[in-house]
mmCIF file of C-alpha atoms in Angstrom:
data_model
loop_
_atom_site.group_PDB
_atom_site.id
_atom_site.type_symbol
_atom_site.label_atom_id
_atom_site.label_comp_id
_atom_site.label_asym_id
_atom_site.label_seq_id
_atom_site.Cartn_x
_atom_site.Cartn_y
_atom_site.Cartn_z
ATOM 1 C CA UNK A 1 111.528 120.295 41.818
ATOM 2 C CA UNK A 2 108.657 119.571 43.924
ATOM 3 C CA UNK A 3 106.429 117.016 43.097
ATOM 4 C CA UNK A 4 102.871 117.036 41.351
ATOM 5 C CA UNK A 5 99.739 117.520 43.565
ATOM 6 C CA UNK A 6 97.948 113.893 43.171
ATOM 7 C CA UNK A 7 95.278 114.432 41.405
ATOM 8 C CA UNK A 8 91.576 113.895 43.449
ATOM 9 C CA UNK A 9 89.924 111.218 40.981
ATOM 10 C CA UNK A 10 87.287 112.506 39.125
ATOM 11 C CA UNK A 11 83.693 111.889 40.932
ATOM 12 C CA UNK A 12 81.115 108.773 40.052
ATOM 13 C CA UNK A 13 77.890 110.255 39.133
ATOM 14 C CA UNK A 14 76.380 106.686 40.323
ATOM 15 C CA UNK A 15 77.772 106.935 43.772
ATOM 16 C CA UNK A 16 75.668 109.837 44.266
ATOM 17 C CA UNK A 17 72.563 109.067 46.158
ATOM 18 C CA UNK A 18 69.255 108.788 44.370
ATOM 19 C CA UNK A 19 66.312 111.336 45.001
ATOM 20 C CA UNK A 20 63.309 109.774 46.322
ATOM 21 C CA UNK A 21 60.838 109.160 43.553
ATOM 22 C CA UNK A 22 57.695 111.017 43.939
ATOM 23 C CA UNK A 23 54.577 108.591 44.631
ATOM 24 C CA UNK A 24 51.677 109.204 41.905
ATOM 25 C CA UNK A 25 48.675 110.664 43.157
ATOM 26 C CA UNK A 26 45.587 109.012 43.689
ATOM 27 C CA UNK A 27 43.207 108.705 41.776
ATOM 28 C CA UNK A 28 40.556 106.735 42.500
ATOM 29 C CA UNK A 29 37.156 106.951 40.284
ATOM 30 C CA UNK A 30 33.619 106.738 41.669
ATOM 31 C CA UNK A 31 30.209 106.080 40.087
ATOM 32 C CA UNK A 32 27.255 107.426 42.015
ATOM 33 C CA UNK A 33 23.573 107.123 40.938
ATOM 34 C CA UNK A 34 21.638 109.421 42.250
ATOM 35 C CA UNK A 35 17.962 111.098 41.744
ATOM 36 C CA UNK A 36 16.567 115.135 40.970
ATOM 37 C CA UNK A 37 13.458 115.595 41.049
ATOM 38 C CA UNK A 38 11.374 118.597 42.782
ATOM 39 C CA UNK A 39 12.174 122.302 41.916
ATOM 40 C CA UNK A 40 15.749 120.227 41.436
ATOM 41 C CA UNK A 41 14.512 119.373 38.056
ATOM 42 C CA UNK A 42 14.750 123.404 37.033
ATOM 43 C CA UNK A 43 18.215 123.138 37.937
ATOM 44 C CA UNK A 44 20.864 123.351 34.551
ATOM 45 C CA UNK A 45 23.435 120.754 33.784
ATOM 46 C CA UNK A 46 26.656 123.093 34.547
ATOM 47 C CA UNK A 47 24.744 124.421 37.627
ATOM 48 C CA UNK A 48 23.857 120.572 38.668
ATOM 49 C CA UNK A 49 27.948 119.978 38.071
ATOM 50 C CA UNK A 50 28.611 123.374 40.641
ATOM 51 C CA UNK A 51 26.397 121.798 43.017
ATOM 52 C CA UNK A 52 27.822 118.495 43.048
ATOM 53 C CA UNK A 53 31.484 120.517 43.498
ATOM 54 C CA UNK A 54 30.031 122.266 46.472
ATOM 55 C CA UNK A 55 28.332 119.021 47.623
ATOM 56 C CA UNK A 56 31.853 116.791 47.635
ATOM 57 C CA UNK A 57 33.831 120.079 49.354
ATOM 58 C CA UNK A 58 31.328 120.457 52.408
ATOM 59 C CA UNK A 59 31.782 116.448 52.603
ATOM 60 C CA UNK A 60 35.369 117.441 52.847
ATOM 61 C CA UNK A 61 36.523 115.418 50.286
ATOM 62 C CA UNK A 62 39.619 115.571 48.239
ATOM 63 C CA UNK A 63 38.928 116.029 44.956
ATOM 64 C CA UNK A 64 41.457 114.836 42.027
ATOM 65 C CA UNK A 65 41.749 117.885 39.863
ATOM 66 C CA UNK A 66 42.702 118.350 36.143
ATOM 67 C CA UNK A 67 46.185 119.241 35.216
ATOM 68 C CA UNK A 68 46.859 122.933 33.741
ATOM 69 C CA UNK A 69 46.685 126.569 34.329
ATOM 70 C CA UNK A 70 42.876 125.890 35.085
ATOM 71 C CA UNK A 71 42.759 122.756 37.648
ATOM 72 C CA UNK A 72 39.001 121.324 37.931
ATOM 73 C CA UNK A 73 37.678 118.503 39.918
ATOM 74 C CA UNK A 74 36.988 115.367 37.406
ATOM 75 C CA UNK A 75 33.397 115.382 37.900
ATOM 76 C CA UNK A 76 31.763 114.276 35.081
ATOM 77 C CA UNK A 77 27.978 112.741 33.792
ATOM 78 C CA UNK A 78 27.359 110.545 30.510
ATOM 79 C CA UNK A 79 24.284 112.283 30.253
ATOM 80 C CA UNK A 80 23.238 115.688 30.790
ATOM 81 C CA UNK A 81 19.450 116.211 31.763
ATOM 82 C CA UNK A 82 17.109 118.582 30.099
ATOM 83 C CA UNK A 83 16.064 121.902 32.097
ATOM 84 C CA UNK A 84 12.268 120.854 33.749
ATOM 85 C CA UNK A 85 12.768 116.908 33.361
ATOM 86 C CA UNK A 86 12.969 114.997 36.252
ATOM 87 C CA UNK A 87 15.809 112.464 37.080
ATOM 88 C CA UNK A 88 15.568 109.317 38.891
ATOM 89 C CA UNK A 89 18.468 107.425 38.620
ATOM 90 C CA UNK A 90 20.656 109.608 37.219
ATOM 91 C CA UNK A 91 24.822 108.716 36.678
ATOM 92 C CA UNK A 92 27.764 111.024 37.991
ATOM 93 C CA UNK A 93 31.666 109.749 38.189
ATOM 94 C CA UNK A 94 33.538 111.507 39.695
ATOM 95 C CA UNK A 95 37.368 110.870 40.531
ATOM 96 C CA UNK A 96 38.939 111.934 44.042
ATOM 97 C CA UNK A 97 42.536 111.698 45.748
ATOM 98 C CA UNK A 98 41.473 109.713 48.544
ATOM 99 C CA UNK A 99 39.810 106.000 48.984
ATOM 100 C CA UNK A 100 36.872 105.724 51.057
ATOM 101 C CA UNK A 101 35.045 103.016 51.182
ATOM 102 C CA UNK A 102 31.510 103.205 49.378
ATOM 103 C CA UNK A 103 29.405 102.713 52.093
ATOM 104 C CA UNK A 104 31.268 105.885 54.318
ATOM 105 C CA UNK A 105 31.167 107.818 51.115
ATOM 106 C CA UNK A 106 27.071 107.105 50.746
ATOM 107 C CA UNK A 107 26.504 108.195 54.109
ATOM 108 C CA UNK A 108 28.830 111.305 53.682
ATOM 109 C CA UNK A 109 27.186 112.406 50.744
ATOM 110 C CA UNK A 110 23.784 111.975 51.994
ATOM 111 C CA UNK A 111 23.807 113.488 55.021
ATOM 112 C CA UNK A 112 24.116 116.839 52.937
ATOM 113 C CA UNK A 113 20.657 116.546 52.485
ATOM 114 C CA UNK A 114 20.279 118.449 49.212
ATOM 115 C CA UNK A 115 16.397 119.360 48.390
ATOM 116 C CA UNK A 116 15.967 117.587 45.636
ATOM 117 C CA UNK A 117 18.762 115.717 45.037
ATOM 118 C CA UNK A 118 19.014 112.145 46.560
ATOM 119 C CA UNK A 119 21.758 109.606 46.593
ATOM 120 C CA UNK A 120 20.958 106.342 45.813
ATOM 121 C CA UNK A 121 24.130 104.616 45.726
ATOM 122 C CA UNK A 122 27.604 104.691 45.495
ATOM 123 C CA UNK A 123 30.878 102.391 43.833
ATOM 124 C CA UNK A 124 34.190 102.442 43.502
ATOM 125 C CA UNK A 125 35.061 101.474 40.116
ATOM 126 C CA UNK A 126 37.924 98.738 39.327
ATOM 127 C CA UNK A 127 41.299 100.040 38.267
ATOM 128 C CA UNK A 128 40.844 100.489 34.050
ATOM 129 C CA UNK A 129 36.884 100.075 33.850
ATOM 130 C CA UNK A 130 37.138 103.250 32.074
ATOM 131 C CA UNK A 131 34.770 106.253 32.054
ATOM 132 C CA UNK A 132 30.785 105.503 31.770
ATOM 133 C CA UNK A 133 29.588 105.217 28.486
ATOM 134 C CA UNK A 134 25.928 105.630 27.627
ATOM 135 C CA UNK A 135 23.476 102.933 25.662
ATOM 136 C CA UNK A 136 19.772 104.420 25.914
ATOM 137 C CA UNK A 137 17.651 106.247 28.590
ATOM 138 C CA UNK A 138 14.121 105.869 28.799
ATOM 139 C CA UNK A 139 11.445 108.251 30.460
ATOM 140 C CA UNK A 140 8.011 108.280 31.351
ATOM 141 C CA UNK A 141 5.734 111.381 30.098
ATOM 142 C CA UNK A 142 2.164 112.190 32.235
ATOM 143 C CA UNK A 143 -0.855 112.738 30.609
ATOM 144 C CA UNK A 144 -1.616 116.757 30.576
ATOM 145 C CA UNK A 145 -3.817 117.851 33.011
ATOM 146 C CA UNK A 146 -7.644 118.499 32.433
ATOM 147 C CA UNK A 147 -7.181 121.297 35.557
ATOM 148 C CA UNK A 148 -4.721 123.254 33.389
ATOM 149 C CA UNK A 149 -6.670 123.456 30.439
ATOM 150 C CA UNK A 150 -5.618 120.530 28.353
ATOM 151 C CA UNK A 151 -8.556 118.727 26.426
ATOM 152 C CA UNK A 152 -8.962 115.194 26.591
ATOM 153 C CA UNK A 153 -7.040 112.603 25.296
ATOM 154 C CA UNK A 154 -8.181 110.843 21.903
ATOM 155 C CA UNK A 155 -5.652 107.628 22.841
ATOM 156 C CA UNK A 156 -6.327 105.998 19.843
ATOM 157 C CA UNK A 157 -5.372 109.332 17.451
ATOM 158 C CA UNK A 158 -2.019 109.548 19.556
ATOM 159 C CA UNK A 159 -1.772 105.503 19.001
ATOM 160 C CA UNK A 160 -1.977 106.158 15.593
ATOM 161 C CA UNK A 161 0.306 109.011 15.801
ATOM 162 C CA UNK A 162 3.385 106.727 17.192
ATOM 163 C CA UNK A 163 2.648 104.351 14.391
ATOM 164 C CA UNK A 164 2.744 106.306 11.923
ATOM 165 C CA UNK A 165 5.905 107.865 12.651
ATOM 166 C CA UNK A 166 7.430 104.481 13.501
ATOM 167 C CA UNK A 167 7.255 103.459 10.259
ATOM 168 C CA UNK A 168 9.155 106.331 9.025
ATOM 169 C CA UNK A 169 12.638 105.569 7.682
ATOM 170 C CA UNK A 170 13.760 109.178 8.763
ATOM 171 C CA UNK A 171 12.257 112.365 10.449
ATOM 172 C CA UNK A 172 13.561 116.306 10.576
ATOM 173 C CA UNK A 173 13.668 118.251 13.394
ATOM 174 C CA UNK A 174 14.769 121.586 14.119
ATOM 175 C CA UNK A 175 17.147 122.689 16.680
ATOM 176 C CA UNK A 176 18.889 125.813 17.222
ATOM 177 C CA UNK A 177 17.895 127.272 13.998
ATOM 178 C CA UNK A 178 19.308 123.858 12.073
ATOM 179 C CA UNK A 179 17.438 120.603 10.920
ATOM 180 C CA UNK A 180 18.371 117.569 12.237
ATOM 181 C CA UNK A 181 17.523 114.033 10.404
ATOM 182 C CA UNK A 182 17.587 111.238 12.127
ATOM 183 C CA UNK A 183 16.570 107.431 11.643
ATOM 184 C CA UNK A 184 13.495 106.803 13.119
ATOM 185 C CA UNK A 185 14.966 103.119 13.671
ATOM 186 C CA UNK A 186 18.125 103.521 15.224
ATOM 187 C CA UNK A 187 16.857 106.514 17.491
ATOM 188 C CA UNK A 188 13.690 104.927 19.206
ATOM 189 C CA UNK A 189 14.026 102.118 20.728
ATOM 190 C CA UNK A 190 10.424 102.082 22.138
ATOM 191 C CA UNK A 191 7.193 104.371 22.233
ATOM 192 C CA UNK A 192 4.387 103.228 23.474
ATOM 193 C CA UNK A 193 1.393 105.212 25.029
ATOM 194 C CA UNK A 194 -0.763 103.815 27.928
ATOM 195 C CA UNK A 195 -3.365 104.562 30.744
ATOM 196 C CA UNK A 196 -0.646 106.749 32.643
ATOM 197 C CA UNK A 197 0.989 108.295 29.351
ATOM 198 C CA UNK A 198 3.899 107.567 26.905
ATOM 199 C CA UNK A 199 6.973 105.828 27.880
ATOM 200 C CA UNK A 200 9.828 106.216 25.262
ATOM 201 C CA UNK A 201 13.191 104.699 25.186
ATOM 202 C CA UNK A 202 16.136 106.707 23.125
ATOM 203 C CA UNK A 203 19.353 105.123 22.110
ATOM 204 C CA UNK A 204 22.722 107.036 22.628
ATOM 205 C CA UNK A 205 24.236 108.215 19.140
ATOM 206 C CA UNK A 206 27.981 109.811 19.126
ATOM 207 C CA UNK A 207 25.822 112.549 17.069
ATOM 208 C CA UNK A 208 23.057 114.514 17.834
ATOM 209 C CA UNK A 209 20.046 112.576 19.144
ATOM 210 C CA UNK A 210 16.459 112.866 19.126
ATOM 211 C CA UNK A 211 14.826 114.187 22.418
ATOM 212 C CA UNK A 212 11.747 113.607 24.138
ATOM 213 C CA UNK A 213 10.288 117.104 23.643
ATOM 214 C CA UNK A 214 10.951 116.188 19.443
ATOM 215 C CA UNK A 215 9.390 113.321 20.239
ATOM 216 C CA UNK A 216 6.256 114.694 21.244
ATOM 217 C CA UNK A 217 6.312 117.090 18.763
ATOM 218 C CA UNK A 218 6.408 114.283 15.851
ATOM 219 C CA UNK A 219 3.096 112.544 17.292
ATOM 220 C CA UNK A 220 1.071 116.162 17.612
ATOM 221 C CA UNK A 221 1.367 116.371 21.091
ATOM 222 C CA UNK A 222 3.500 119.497 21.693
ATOM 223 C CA UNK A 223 0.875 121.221 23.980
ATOM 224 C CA UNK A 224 1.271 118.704 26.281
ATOM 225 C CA UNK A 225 3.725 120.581 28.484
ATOM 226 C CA UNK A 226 2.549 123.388 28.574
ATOM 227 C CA UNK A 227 -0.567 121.724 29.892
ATOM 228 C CA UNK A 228 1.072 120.066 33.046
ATOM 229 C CA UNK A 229 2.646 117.176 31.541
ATOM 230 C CA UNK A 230 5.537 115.824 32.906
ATOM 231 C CA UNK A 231 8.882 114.389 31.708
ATOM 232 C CA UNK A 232 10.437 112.048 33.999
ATOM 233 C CA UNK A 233 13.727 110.115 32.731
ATOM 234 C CA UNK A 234 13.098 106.736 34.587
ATOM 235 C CA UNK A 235 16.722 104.802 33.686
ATOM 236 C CA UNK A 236 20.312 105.824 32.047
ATOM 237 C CA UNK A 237 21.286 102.203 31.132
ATOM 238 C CA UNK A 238 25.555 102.018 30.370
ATOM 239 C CA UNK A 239 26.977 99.801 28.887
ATOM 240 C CA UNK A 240 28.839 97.896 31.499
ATOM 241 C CA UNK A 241 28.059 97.767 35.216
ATOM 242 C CA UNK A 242 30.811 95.312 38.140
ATOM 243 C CA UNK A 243 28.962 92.611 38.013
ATOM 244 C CA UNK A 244 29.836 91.513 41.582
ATOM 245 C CA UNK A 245 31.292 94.391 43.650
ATOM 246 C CA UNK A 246 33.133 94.077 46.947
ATOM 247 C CA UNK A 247 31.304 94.850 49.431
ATOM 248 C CA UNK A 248 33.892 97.632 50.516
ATOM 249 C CA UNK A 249 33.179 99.401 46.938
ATOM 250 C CA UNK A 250 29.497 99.079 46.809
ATOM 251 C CA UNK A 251 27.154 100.495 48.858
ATOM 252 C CA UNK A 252 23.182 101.476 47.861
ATOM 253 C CA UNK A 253 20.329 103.068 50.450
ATOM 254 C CA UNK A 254 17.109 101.265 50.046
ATOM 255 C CA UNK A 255 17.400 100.593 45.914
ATOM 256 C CA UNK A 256 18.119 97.720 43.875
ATOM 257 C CA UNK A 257 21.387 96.853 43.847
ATOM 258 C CA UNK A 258 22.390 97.649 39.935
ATOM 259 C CA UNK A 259 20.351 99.499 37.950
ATOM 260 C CA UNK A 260 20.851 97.567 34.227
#
């Protein structure tokens, strides 16, 4: 009889060779103040979020995109802005898959030139800040004007106004066919009128917040508007800022540094 075949030993699935691991992506978050103003200001929120899409893709910019059937850039703001109100240091993040140093991504984005829409600085946020998270916004609102029809100003009836409705506990307001009540306390932060008009300061609620159109509907001065007044939000204040950037991830054109 012939002998058994020897038998080829059975394979070790560790001496087969490893795949490569697959790097992660980057993903590298930005925070960018920036300012609308002009016929900017009659620009919506989801069209100001296309335009800021278009703005980063003619920079040539890779953008990090959502995961799903649906990819989007991860663009976001911590505040929309209302239709008509001007903007002057607004707050976009925005995450992309590349890591360019602030001061080349400042001068990218500006040299877009958007009517309207100017950039005043840009920062590359530390690894685990976490997304922007909103404390108050304040705004300045013009005095109507005579020109358009508005009558004058009685400044001590519209003093008495804001006092009176500071020392509310609670106020109603209607919005999109519901009422809304609100604690006059926790909501406004500061209202104060003056020589060049009312400047208000709001405080971020997880609910839904009073805005500065209510406001001037509270003190009897809803014609205002519609007589030329403007609304101009002057500061988003978050609640943390880098308190001393690299110089590599900071870079501002001809503002303060930190806008607190």
């Amino acid at each position: 009889m012939s002998s058994p075949a020897p038998q080829t030993p059975a394979e070790n699935p560790s001496d087969e060779p490893m795949a490569p691991e697959t790097p992660s992506p980057v993903r590298e978050r930005y925070r960018i103040r920036f300012a609308k103003t002009g016929l900017l200001r009659w620009t919506s929120h989801r069209d100001l979020a296309r335009l800021w899409e278009r703005l980063l893709r003619r920079a040539q910019l890779k953008l990090s995109m959502t995961e799903g059937f649906h990819p989007k850039p991860r663009i976001g703001f911590p505040s929309a802005l209302a239709l008509g109100t001007n903007g002057l240091h607004e707050v976009v993040e925005l995450d992309l898959a590349e890591t360019p140093d602030a001061a080349d991504l400042l001068e990218r984005l500006r040299q877009d030139d958007q009517p309207g829409l100017t950039i005043h600085s840009v920062q590359r946020m530390p690894e685990g800040f976490g997304k922007a998270k909103l404390v108050h916004t304040e705004y300045q609102i013009t005095l109507p004007d005579p020109e358009l029809g508005a009558s004058p100003i009685d400044g001590e009836t519209v003093k008495q106004a804001i006092e009176s409705l500071l020392q509310l506990d609670t106020v109603t307001v209607d919005r999109k066919k519901k009422s809304l009540t609100v604690c006059v306390d926790e909501q406004i932060l500061s209202l104060v009128f003056g020589s060049d008009g009312i400047k208000l300061s709001l405080a971020a609620s997880d609910s839904a917040t009073l805005k500065p159109t209510d406001v001037l509907d509270l003190i009897g001065c809803s014609d205002w508007l519609a007589h030329g007044s403007q609304i101009t939000r002057t500061a988003v204040v978050l609640d943390r800022e880098v308190e001393s950037p690299e110089p590599n991830t900071y870079a501002h054109a001809n503002t303060p540094p930190l806008d607190r």
